[in-house]
Structure formats: C-alpha cells, structure tokens
Amino acid sequence: MADTDLSKVMKQEVGKEAANRVQSNSILGLGTGSTTAYAIQYIGERLQRGELQNIQGIPTSFQAEVLSKQYGIPLTTLDAIDHMDLAIDGADEVDPNKNLIKGGGAAHTREKVVDTLADQFIVVVDSGKLVDKLGSTFLLPVEVIPMAVTPVLRKLEKFGGKPELRMGVKKAGPVVTDQGNLVIDVKFDEIANPRELEKEINNIPGVLENGLFVGVTDVVLVGEVKGDQTNIREF
Ligand code: 5RP
C-alpha cells in the first residue's frame, strides 16, 4: 500500500474506533480536522443503521458543522445543554503526558471551549503526531483579534518565539478564523512548561486563545502502521 493510502487508512481506523465508543443518549463535542471527519462520518453511519439513538452534537468549527449535517447528526448549542458526555477531536502534537498542540485547522478556540467541557475527551491521531516535547514538529497557533496583530507579534518575540502570520492557501491574504480573527503560528525552540506558556500567551492583550491543551485529554487513540497493517493503540 502507498504511504498516503496507509495514512488515510490510519485516520479512518482511528476515527471508527472513536465513533464505536459513542453511546446512545449522549451529547457529543465534534472536533475539527481530517481524522475527526472520519469519526463524524462513522457516528452518522451508526445513527443511520439504528445502532445509536438520541445523539446531539456540538460542532467545533464550520467544517464540523457542515460534515455533521451531511452525515445526519442532529446539532445543538452550548446554550441548550447542561453537560457534555464526550468530545472527539484530533491534534497536531501529543506529548507523553497527553498534552496537545492543536489549531492546525485554526479551530483551536472553539475546540478548547468544547473539548474542556466534556466528561470524557478522546483524541484521535496517527502515530506521527506523538512527540517527546511539544513544539518539536509543529508551530504553536495563537488566535488574535485583527487590530492587535502587530503588538502581539512583538510580544511573542519577547517570549523567545519566532512568530508568523498564517497566510491562506488558494486565498490571497491571511487565514481568517470562524470567529473573524487571525492566526499567528509561533516556533519555540523548546516548550519547557506548556502549562505556564499556555497562560502567559493567553494573558497578552488581543490574544483570544492559543493551541496548547494542557491536562485536558482523557484518552489518546493512536493509529499506527505495523508492516502492511494498521493498528489502533490507546494511551
Ligand atoms: C484543528 C485541529 C485539528 O484537530 C488538528 O489540526 C488535527 O487535524 P488532522 O486530523 O487533519 O491532522 O486542531 O484546529
């Protein structure tokens, strides 16, 4: 099998495993990204087959909302619920303490709101996302209100980061989030204390939210390739 096929199969398998953990009568946080998209698809298919009943989803992005509607998952809002049973979401990096960097899809602000509210938060990734130290392979996304971009860029440099405004692909100009804000991606040589850095960055005026998710994850489902086969591991 070609590498790209295997990577797709890993995402499908891990998405299916997460979808199989959903129980009837639940309120679900529905994450963003290519891996969670498969979880949303399989939850929808389980609903259509009658294996699941009475599911309500809270999407973490425009993408998740569109997919949920496409696969027939009834949606609700945070105003209408008093708890959330389970959230399923992807990640860009996962460290050995299950801390995450998220925001590759610029959806980390809504993702953090939803994922932290769930009684159980399951992260779905392929094994390439596992790192010893956060920040080693992925830049840290920071959502910023547009008028504050320049002072926030300067402040992030003072914190020792190398920040750059995220630019659109097939779109001239910067990426605009679902909330109408911009995203600064920051390279840190080392994120020694993710918990502290998460708070420090969020304390900069004009920052809405950053992509460090510390102490939030309950379960990580990892898709990995063994020879020509894919395997799902939990930690
Ligand atoms: C979006 C996210 C995604 O969950 C993260 O980027 C992982 O996406 P994928 O499953 O496509 O690799 O944080 O903001």
PDB file of C-alpha atoms and ligand atoms in Angstrom:
ATOM      1  CA  MET A   1       0.000   0.000   0.000  1.00  0.00           C
ATOM      2  CA  ALA A   2       1.297   3.526  -0.793  1.00  0.00           C
ATOM      3  CA  ASP A   3       2.215   5.777   2.165  1.00  0.00           C
ATOM      4  CA  THR A   4      -0.666   8.174   1.563  1.00  0.00           C
ATOM      5  CA  ASP A   5      -3.147   5.269   1.499  1.00  0.00           C
ATOM      6  CA  LEU A   6      -1.793   3.978   4.805  1.00  0.00           C
ATOM      7  CA  SER A   7      -2.045   7.407   6.388  1.00  0.00           C
ATOM      8  CA  LYS A   8      -5.659   7.654   5.208  1.00  0.00           C
ATOM      9  CA  VAL A   9      -6.434   4.160   6.487  1.00  0.00           C
ATOM     10  CA  MET A  10      -4.880   5.041   9.888  1.00  0.00           C
ATOM     11  CA  LYS A  11      -7.127   8.096  10.147  1.00  0.00           C
ATOM     12  CA  GLN A  12     -10.186   6.087   9.099  1.00  0.00           C
ATOM     13  CA  GLU A  13      -9.493   3.293  11.589  1.00  0.00           C
ATOM     14  CA  VAL A  14      -8.838   5.614  14.499  1.00  0.00           C
ATOM     15  CA  GLY A  15     -11.929   7.656  13.619  1.00  0.00           C
ATOM     16  CA  LYS A  16     -14.004   4.479  13.515  1.00  0.00           C
ATOM     17  CA  GLU A  17     -12.659   3.318  16.890  1.00  0.00           C
ATOM     18  CA  ALA A  18     -13.653   6.650  18.472  1.00  0.00           C
ATOM     19  CA  ALA A  19     -17.087   6.513  16.819  1.00  0.00           C
ATOM     20  CA  ASN A  20     -17.604   2.989  18.214  1.00  0.00           C
ATOM     21  CA  ARG A  21     -17.140   4.373  21.732  1.00  0.00           C
ATOM     22  CA  VAL A  22     -20.123   6.705  21.375  1.00  0.00           C
ATOM     23  CA  GLN A  23     -23.208   5.579  23.289  1.00  0.00           C
ATOM     24  CA  SER A  24     -26.876   6.374  22.730  1.00  0.00           C
ATOM     25  CA  ASN A  25     -28.413   9.308  24.616  1.00  0.00           C
ATOM     26  CA  SER A  26     -25.206  11.358  24.540  1.00  0.00           C
ATOM     27  CA  ILE A  27     -24.246  14.918  23.887  1.00  0.00           C
ATOM     28  CA  LEU A  28     -21.058  14.952  21.810  1.00  0.00           C
ATOM     29  CA  GLY A  29     -18.370  17.513  21.062  1.00  0.00           C
ATOM     30  CA  LEU A  30     -17.450  17.110  17.395  1.00  0.00           C
ATOM     31  CA  GLY A  31     -13.878  18.127  16.590  1.00  0.00           C
ATOM     32  CA  THR A  32     -12.204  19.505  13.500  1.00  0.00           C
ATOM     33  CA  GLY A  33      -9.701  18.088  11.010  1.00  0.00           C
ATOM     34  CA  SER A  34      -9.246  15.196   8.645  1.00  0.00           C
ATOM     35  CA  THR A  35      -9.117  12.488  11.354  1.00  0.00           C
ATOM     36  CA  THR A  36     -12.179  13.669  13.268  1.00  0.00           C
ATOM     37  CA  ALA A  37     -14.007  13.942   9.946  1.00  0.00           C
ATOM     38  CA  TYR A  38     -13.967  10.128   9.776  1.00  0.00           C
ATOM     39  CA  ALA A  39     -15.276   9.894  13.357  1.00  0.00           C
ATOM     40  CA  ILE A  40     -18.164  12.197  12.384  1.00  0.00           C
ATOM     41  CA  GLN A  41     -18.845  10.090   9.289  1.00  0.00           C
ATOM     42  CA  TYR A  42     -18.933   6.826  11.275  1.00  0.00           C
ATOM     43  CA  ILE A  43     -21.111   8.309  14.044  1.00  0.00           C
ATOM     44  CA  GLY A  44     -23.546   9.386  11.330  1.00  0.00           C
ATOM     45  CA  GLU A  45     -23.473   5.912   9.787  1.00  0.00           C
ATOM     46  CA  ARG A  46     -24.146   4.291  13.178  1.00  0.00           C
ATOM     47  CA  LEU A  47     -27.116   6.630  13.615  1.00  0.00           C
ATOM     48  CA  GLN A  48     -28.481   5.729  10.161  1.00  0.00           C
ATOM     49  CA  ARG A  49     -28.137   1.998  10.935  1.00  0.00           C
ATOM     50  CA  GLY A  50     -30.107   2.491  14.169  1.00  0.00           C
ATOM     51  CA  GLU A  51     -27.164   1.415  16.353  1.00  0.00           C
ATOM     52  CA  LEU A  52     -27.266   4.814  18.067  1.00  0.00           C
ATOM     53  CA  GLN A  53     -30.230   6.864  19.203  1.00  0.00           C
ATOM     54  CA  ASN A  54     -30.704  10.302  20.683  1.00  0.00           C
ATOM     55  CA  ILE A  55     -27.348  11.865  19.843  1.00  0.00           C
ATOM     56  CA  GLN A  56     -26.819  15.613  19.871  1.00  0.00           C
ATOM     57  CA  GLY A  57     -23.603  17.156  18.564  1.00  0.00           C
ATOM     58  CA  ILE A  58     -21.831  20.418  19.285  1.00  0.00           C
ATOM     59  CA  PRO A  59     -19.531  21.241  16.337  1.00  0.00           C
ATOM     60  CA  THR A  60     -16.180  22.922  16.972  1.00  0.00           C
ATOM     61  CA  SER A  61     -15.982  24.625  13.566  1.00  0.00           C
ATOM     62  CA  PHE A  62     -17.794  25.432  10.361  1.00  0.00           C
ATOM     63  CA  GLN A  63     -16.184  22.293   8.888  1.00  0.00           C
ATOM     64  CA  ALA A  64     -17.525  20.083  11.705  1.00  0.00           C
ATOM     65  CA  GLU A  65     -20.976  21.653  11.356  1.00  0.00           C
ATOM     66  CA  VAL A  66     -21.129  21.005   7.608  1.00  0.00           C
ATOM     67  CA  LEU A  67     -19.924  17.397   7.992  1.00  0.00           C
ATOM     68  CA  SER A  68     -22.336  16.688  10.856  1.00  0.00           C
ATOM     69  CA  LYS A  69     -25.254  17.918   8.761  1.00  0.00           C
ATOM     70  CA  GLN A  70     -24.020  15.893   5.786  1.00  0.00           C
ATOM     71  CA  TYR A  71     -23.931  12.693   7.889  1.00  0.00           C
ATOM     72  CA  GLY A  72     -27.246  13.371   9.643  1.00  0.00           C
ATOM     73  CA  ILE A  73     -26.046  14.123  13.181  1.00  0.00           C
ATOM     74  CA  PRO A  74     -28.540  16.405  14.983  1.00  0.00           C
ATOM     75  CA  LEU A  75     -26.820  19.515  16.328  1.00  0.00           C
ATOM     76  CA  THR A  76     -27.375  21.660  19.384  1.00  0.00           C
ATOM     77  CA  THR A  77     -25.638  24.618  21.056  1.00  0.00           C
ATOM     78  CA  LEU A  78     -23.906  25.202  24.355  1.00  0.00           C
ATOM     79  CA  ASP A  79     -26.820  27.392  25.439  1.00  0.00           C
ATOM     80  CA  ALA A  80     -29.208  24.467  25.199  1.00  0.00           C
ATOM     81  CA  ILE A  81     -27.294  21.851  27.225  1.00  0.00           C
ATOM     82  CA  ASP A  82     -26.137  21.472  30.815  1.00  0.00           C
ATOM     83  CA  HIS A  83     -23.391  18.883  30.244  1.00  0.00           C
ATOM     84  CA  MET A  84     -21.437  17.148  27.503  1.00  0.00           C
ATOM     85  CA  ASP A  85     -20.719  13.414  27.663  1.00  0.00           C
ATOM     86  CA  LEU A  86     -17.893  13.008  25.205  1.00  0.00           C
ATOM     87  CA  ALA A  87     -15.743  15.079  22.852  1.00  0.00           C
ATOM     88  CA  ILE A  88     -13.718  13.588  19.989  1.00  0.00           C
ATOM     89  CA  ASP A  89     -11.032  15.711  18.363  1.00  0.00           C
ATOM     90  CA  GLY A  90      -7.712  15.492  16.521  1.00  0.00           C
ATOM     91  CA  ALA A  91      -4.368  17.033  17.451  1.00  0.00           C
ATOM     92  CA  ASP A  92      -1.182  18.211  15.770  1.00  0.00           C
ATOM     93  CA  GLU A  93       1.149  17.028  18.535  1.00  0.00           C
ATOM     94  CA  VAL A  94       0.663  14.816  21.599  1.00  0.00           C
ATOM     95  CA  ASP A  95       3.288  14.584  24.356  1.00  0.00           C
ATOM     96  CA  PRO A  96       3.756  11.668  26.808  1.00  0.00           C
ATOM     97  CA  ASN A  97       1.532  13.473  29.367  1.00  0.00           C
ATOM     98  CA  LYS A  98      -1.296  13.675  26.802  1.00  0.00           C
ATOM     99  CA  ASN A  99      -0.810  17.428  26.471  1.00  0.00           C
ATOM    100  CA  LEU A 100      -1.515  18.713  22.973  1.00  0.00           C
ATOM    101  CA  ILE A 101      -0.811  21.303  20.359  1.00  0.00           C
ATOM    102  CA  LYS A 102      -3.941  21.932  18.325  1.00  0.00           C
ATOM    103  CA  GLY A 103      -5.022  24.560  15.815  1.00  0.00           C
ATOM    104  CA  GLY A 104      -3.681  23.197  12.540  1.00  0.00           C
ATOM    105  CA  GLY A 105      -7.153  23.949  11.187  1.00  0.00           C
ATOM    106  CA  ALA A 106      -7.333  27.326  13.006  1.00  0.00           C
ATOM    107  CA  ALA A 107     -10.229  25.997  15.085  1.00  0.00           C
ATOM    108  CA  HIS A 108      -8.472  25.690  18.466  1.00  0.00           C
ATOM    109  CA  THR A 109     -10.503  28.387  20.240  1.00  0.00           C
ATOM    110  CA  ARG A 110     -13.850  26.697  19.746  1.00  0.00           C
ATOM    111  CA  GLU A 111     -12.202  23.299  20.145  1.00  0.00           C
ATOM    112  CA  LYS A 112     -10.866  24.275  23.570  1.00  0.00           C
ATOM    113  CA  VAL A 113     -14.267  25.566  24.678  1.00  0.00           C
ATOM    114  CA  VAL A 114     -15.970  22.325  23.646  1.00  0.00           C
ATOM    115  CA  ASP A 115     -13.273  19.760  24.480  1.00  0.00           C
ATOM    116  CA  THR A 116     -12.749  21.077  28.026  1.00  0.00           C
ATOM    117  CA  LEU A 117     -16.482  20.864  28.773  1.00  0.00           C
ATOM    118  CA  ALA A 118     -16.781  17.149  28.001  1.00  0.00           C
ATOM    119  CA  ASP A 119     -16.859  14.493  30.731  1.00  0.00           C
ATOM    120  CA  GLN A 120     -14.511  12.481  28.531  1.00  0.00           C
ATOM    121  CA  PHE A 121     -12.187  13.848  25.856  1.00  0.00           C
ATOM    122  CA  ILE A 122     -10.842  11.368  23.291  1.00  0.00           C
ATOM    123  CA  VAL A 123      -8.023  12.487  20.977  1.00  0.00           C
ATOM    124  CA  VAL A 124      -7.644  10.728  17.628  1.00  0.00           C
ATOM    125  CA  VAL A 125      -4.233  10.855  15.926  1.00  0.00           C
ATOM    126  CA  ASP A 126      -1.830   8.880  13.800  1.00  0.00           C
ATOM    127  CA  SER A 127       1.491   7.871  15.330  1.00  0.00           C
ATOM    128  CA  GLY A 128       3.348  10.686  13.526  1.00  0.00           C
ATOM    129  CA  LYS A 129       1.741  13.147  15.965  1.00  0.00           C
ATOM    130  CA  LEU A 130       3.453  11.668  19.032  1.00  0.00           C
ATOM    131  CA  VAL A 131       6.370  13.788  20.304  1.00  0.00           C
ATOM    132  CA  ASP A 132       8.585  13.826  23.386  1.00  0.00           C
ATOM    133  CA  LYS A 133       8.331  17.616  23.718  1.00  0.00           C
ATOM    134  CA  LEU A 134       5.568  19.879  22.426  1.00  0.00           C
ATOM    135  CA  GLY A 135       6.717  22.314  19.758  1.00  0.00           C
ATOM    136  CA  SER A 136       9.276  19.952  18.245  1.00  0.00           C
ATOM    137  CA  THR A 137       7.459  19.403  14.952  1.00  0.00           C
ATOM    138  CA  PHE A 138       4.588  21.895  14.877  1.00  0.00           C
ATOM    139  CA  LEU A 139       4.264  25.657  15.324  1.00  0.00           C
ATOM    140  CA  LEU A 140       2.029  26.873  18.139  1.00  0.00           C
ATOM    141  CA  PRO A 141      -1.127  28.568  16.768  1.00  0.00           C
ATOM    142  CA  VAL A 142      -2.373  31.713  18.524  1.00  0.00           C
ATOM    143  CA  GLU A 143      -5.725  33.310  17.568  1.00  0.00           C
ATOM    144  CA  VAL A 144      -5.563  37.113  17.707  1.00  0.00           C
ATOM    145  CA  ILE A 145      -8.082  39.872  17.087  1.00  0.00           C
ATOM    146  CA  PRO A 146      -7.029  41.683  13.867  1.00  0.00           C
ATOM    147  CA  MET A 147      -6.246  45.128  15.357  1.00  0.00           C
ATOM    148  CA  ALA A 148      -3.803  43.588  17.868  1.00  0.00           C
ATOM    149  CA  VAL A 149      -1.666  41.570  15.439  1.00  0.00           C
ATOM    150  CA  THR A 150       1.436  43.806  15.463  1.00  0.00           C
ATOM    151  CA  PRO A 151       1.802  44.216  19.257  1.00  0.00           C
ATOM    152  CA  VAL A 152       1.063  40.514  19.774  1.00  0.00           C
ATOM    153  CA  LEU A 153       3.759  39.549  17.209  1.00  0.00           C
ATOM    154  CA  ARG A 154       6.271  41.727  19.124  1.00  0.00           C
ATOM    155  CA  LYS A 155       5.279  40.283  22.484  1.00  0.00           C
ATOM    156  CA  LEU A 156       5.598  36.705  21.213  1.00  0.00           C
ATOM    157  CA  GLU A 157       9.134  37.531  20.015  1.00  0.00           C
ATOM    158  CA  LYS A 158       9.934  38.803  23.513  1.00  0.00           C
ATOM    159  CA  PHE A 159       8.775  35.410  24.825  1.00  0.00           C
ATOM    160  CA  GLY A 160      11.513  33.826  22.674  1.00  0.00           C
ATOM    161  CA  GLY A 161       9.257  32.705  19.829  1.00  0.00           C
ATOM    162  CA  LYS A 162       9.517  33.190  16.087  1.00  0.00           C
ATOM    163  CA  PRO A 163       6.002  34.243  15.120  1.00  0.00           C
ATOM    164  CA  GLU A 164       4.475  34.499  11.660  1.00  0.00           C
ATOM    165  CA  LEU A 165       1.005  35.394  10.495  1.00  0.00           C
ATOM    166  CA  ARG A 166      -0.699  32.364   8.917  1.00  0.00           C
ATOM    167  CA  MET A 167      -1.434  33.013   5.259  1.00  0.00           C
ATOM    168  CA  GLY A 168      -4.226  31.477   3.224  1.00  0.00           C
ATOM    169  CA  VAL A 169      -3.811  28.770   0.608  1.00  0.00           C
ATOM    170  CA  LYS A 170      -5.812  29.447  -2.553  1.00  0.00           C
ATOM    171  CA  LYS A 171      -6.778  32.742  -0.874  1.00  0.00           C
ATOM    172  CA  ALA A 172      -4.833  35.995  -1.003  1.00  0.00           C
ATOM    173  CA  GLY A 173      -4.044  37.359   2.451  1.00  0.00           C
ATOM    174  CA  PRO A 174      -4.202  35.825   5.913  1.00  0.00           C
ATOM    175  CA  VAL A 175      -6.270  32.922   7.205  1.00  0.00           C
ATOM    176  CA  VAL A 176      -9.428  34.231   8.887  1.00  0.00           C
ATOM    177  CA  THR A 177     -10.879  32.058  11.655  1.00  0.00           C
ATOM    178  CA  ASP A 178     -14.540  31.086  12.093  1.00  0.00           C
ATOM    179  CA  GLN A 179     -14.715  33.997  14.576  1.00  0.00           C
ATOM    180  CA  GLY A 180     -13.271  36.509  12.066  1.00  0.00           C
ATOM    181  CA  ASN A 181      -9.834  36.681  13.704  1.00  0.00           C
ATOM    182  CA  LEU A 182      -6.278  35.958  12.524  1.00  0.00           C
ATOM    183  CA  VAL A 183      -3.795  33.235  13.472  1.00  0.00           C
ATOM    184  CA  ILE A 184      -0.142  33.689  14.400  1.00  0.00           C
ATOM    185  CA  ASP A 185       1.961  30.496  14.270  1.00  0.00           C
ATOM    186  CA  VAL A 186       4.905  30.561  16.667  1.00  0.00           C
ATOM    187  CA  LYS A 187       8.071  28.480  16.581  1.00  0.00           C
ATOM    188  CA  PHE A 188       9.540  27.924  20.036  1.00  0.00           C
ATOM    189  CA  ASP A 189      12.898  26.152  20.296  1.00  0.00           C
ATOM    190  CA  GLU A 190      11.593  24.439  23.385  1.00  0.00           C
ATOM    191  CA  ILE A 191       8.298  24.478  25.239  1.00  0.00           C
ATOM    192  CA  ALA A 192       9.672  23.557  28.660  1.00  0.00           C
ATOM    193  CA  ASN A 193       6.493  24.283  30.618  1.00  0.00           C
ATOM    194  CA  PRO A 194       3.338  24.039  28.458  1.00  0.00           C
ATOM    195  CA  ARG A 195       1.005  24.894  31.354  1.00  0.00           C
ATOM    196  CA  GLU A 196       2.827  28.177  32.078  1.00  0.00           C
ATOM    197  CA  LEU A 197       3.214  29.115  28.406  1.00  0.00           C
ATOM    198  CA  GLU A 198      -0.488  28.493  27.754  1.00  0.00           C
ATOM    199  CA  LYS A 199      -1.387  31.001  30.497  1.00  0.00           C
ATOM    200  CA  GLU A 200       1.299  33.552  29.582  1.00  0.00           C
ATOM    201  CA  ILE A 201       0.285  33.727  25.927  1.00  0.00           C
ATOM    202  CA  ASN A 202      -3.415  33.957  26.753  1.00  0.00           C
ATOM    203  CA  ASN A 203      -2.560  36.885  29.036  1.00  0.00           C
ATOM    204  CA  ILE A 204      -1.300  39.029  26.122  1.00  0.00           C
ATOM    205  CA  PRO A 205      -3.972  41.637  25.344  1.00  0.00           C
ATOM    206  CA  GLY A 206      -5.569  40.849  21.986  1.00  0.00           C
ATOM    207  CA  VAL A 207      -4.954  37.090  22.186  1.00  0.00           C
ATOM    208  CA  LEU A 208      -8.142  35.082  22.146  1.00  0.00           C
ATOM    209  CA  GLU A 209      -6.714  31.584  22.641  1.00  0.00           C
ATOM    210  CA  ASN A 210      -3.623  29.502  21.908  1.00  0.00           C
ATOM    211  CA  GLY A 211      -3.331  25.891  20.804  1.00  0.00           C
ATOM    212  CA  LEU A 212      -1.790  24.414  23.965  1.00  0.00           C
ATOM    213  CA  PHE A 213      -4.227  21.946  25.568  1.00  0.00           C
ATOM    214  CA  VAL A 214      -2.761  21.003  28.955  1.00  0.00           C
ATOM    215  CA  GLY A 215      -4.343  18.459  31.290  1.00  0.00           C
ATOM    216  CA  VAL A 216      -7.494  18.165  29.185  1.00  0.00           C
ATOM    217  CA  THR A 217      -7.123  14.800  27.407  1.00  0.00           C
ATOM    218  CA  ASP A 218      -8.515  11.595  28.902  1.00  0.00           C
ATOM    219  CA  VAL A 219      -7.752   9.071  26.164  1.00  0.00           C
ATOM    220  CA  VAL A 220      -5.499   9.142  23.101  1.00  0.00           C
ATOM    221  CA  LEU A 221      -6.279   6.715  20.284  1.00  0.00           C
ATOM    222  CA  VAL A 222      -3.238   6.292  18.063  1.00  0.00           C
ATOM    223  CA  GLY A 223      -3.327   4.787  14.603  1.00  0.00           C
ATOM    224  CA  GLU A 224      -0.044   3.136  13.687  1.00  0.00           C
ATOM    225  CA  VAL A 225       1.294   1.061  10.846  1.00  0.00           C
ATOM    226  CA  LYS A 226       2.696  -2.403  11.557  1.00  0.00           C
ATOM    227  CA  GLY A 227       4.169  -3.814   8.357  1.00  0.00           C
ATOM    228  CA  ASP A 228       1.372  -3.610   5.828  1.00  0.00           C
ATOM    229  CA  GLN A 229      -1.336  -3.414   8.501  1.00  0.00           C
ATOM    230  CA  THR A 230      -2.760  -0.616  10.640  1.00  0.00           C
ATOM    231  CA  ASN A 231      -3.239  -0.982  14.363  1.00  0.00           C
ATOM    232  CA  ILE A 232      -5.022   1.152  16.986  1.00  0.00           C
ATOM    233  CA  ARG A 233      -3.351   1.697  20.328  1.00  0.00           C
ATOM    234  CA  GLU A 234      -4.752   3.553  23.357  1.00  0.00           C
ATOM    235  CA  PHE A 235      -2.899   5.577  25.957  1.00  0.00           C
TER     236      PHE A 235
HETATM  237  C1  5RP B   1      -7.914  21.939  14.011  1.00  0.00           C
HETATM  238  C2  5RP B   1      -7.177  20.937  14.812  1.00  0.00           C
HETATM  239  C3  5RP B   1      -7.124  19.559  14.262  1.00  0.00           C
HETATM  240  O1  5RP B   1      -7.754  18.704  15.166  1.00  0.00           O
HETATM  241  C4  5RP B   1      -5.684  19.173  14.075  1.00  0.00           C
HETATM  242  O2  5RP B   1      -5.095  20.102  13.183  1.00  0.00           O
HETATM  243  C5  5RP B   1      -5.532  17.753  13.530  1.00  0.00           C
HETATM  244  O3  5RP B   1      -6.063  17.669  12.235  1.00  0.00           O
HETATM  245  P1  5RP B   1      -5.852  16.378  11.322  1.00  0.00           P
HETATM  246  O4  5RP B   1      -6.637  15.266  11.946  1.00  0.00           O
HETATM  247  O5  5RP B   1      -6.367  16.809   9.968  1.00  0.00           O
HETATM  248  O6  5RP B   1      -4.376  16.074  11.267  1.00  0.00           O
HETATM  249  O7  5RP B   1      -6.643  21.209  15.856  1.00  0.00           O
HETATM  250  O8  5RP B   1      -7.790  23.228  14.543  1.00  0.00           O
END
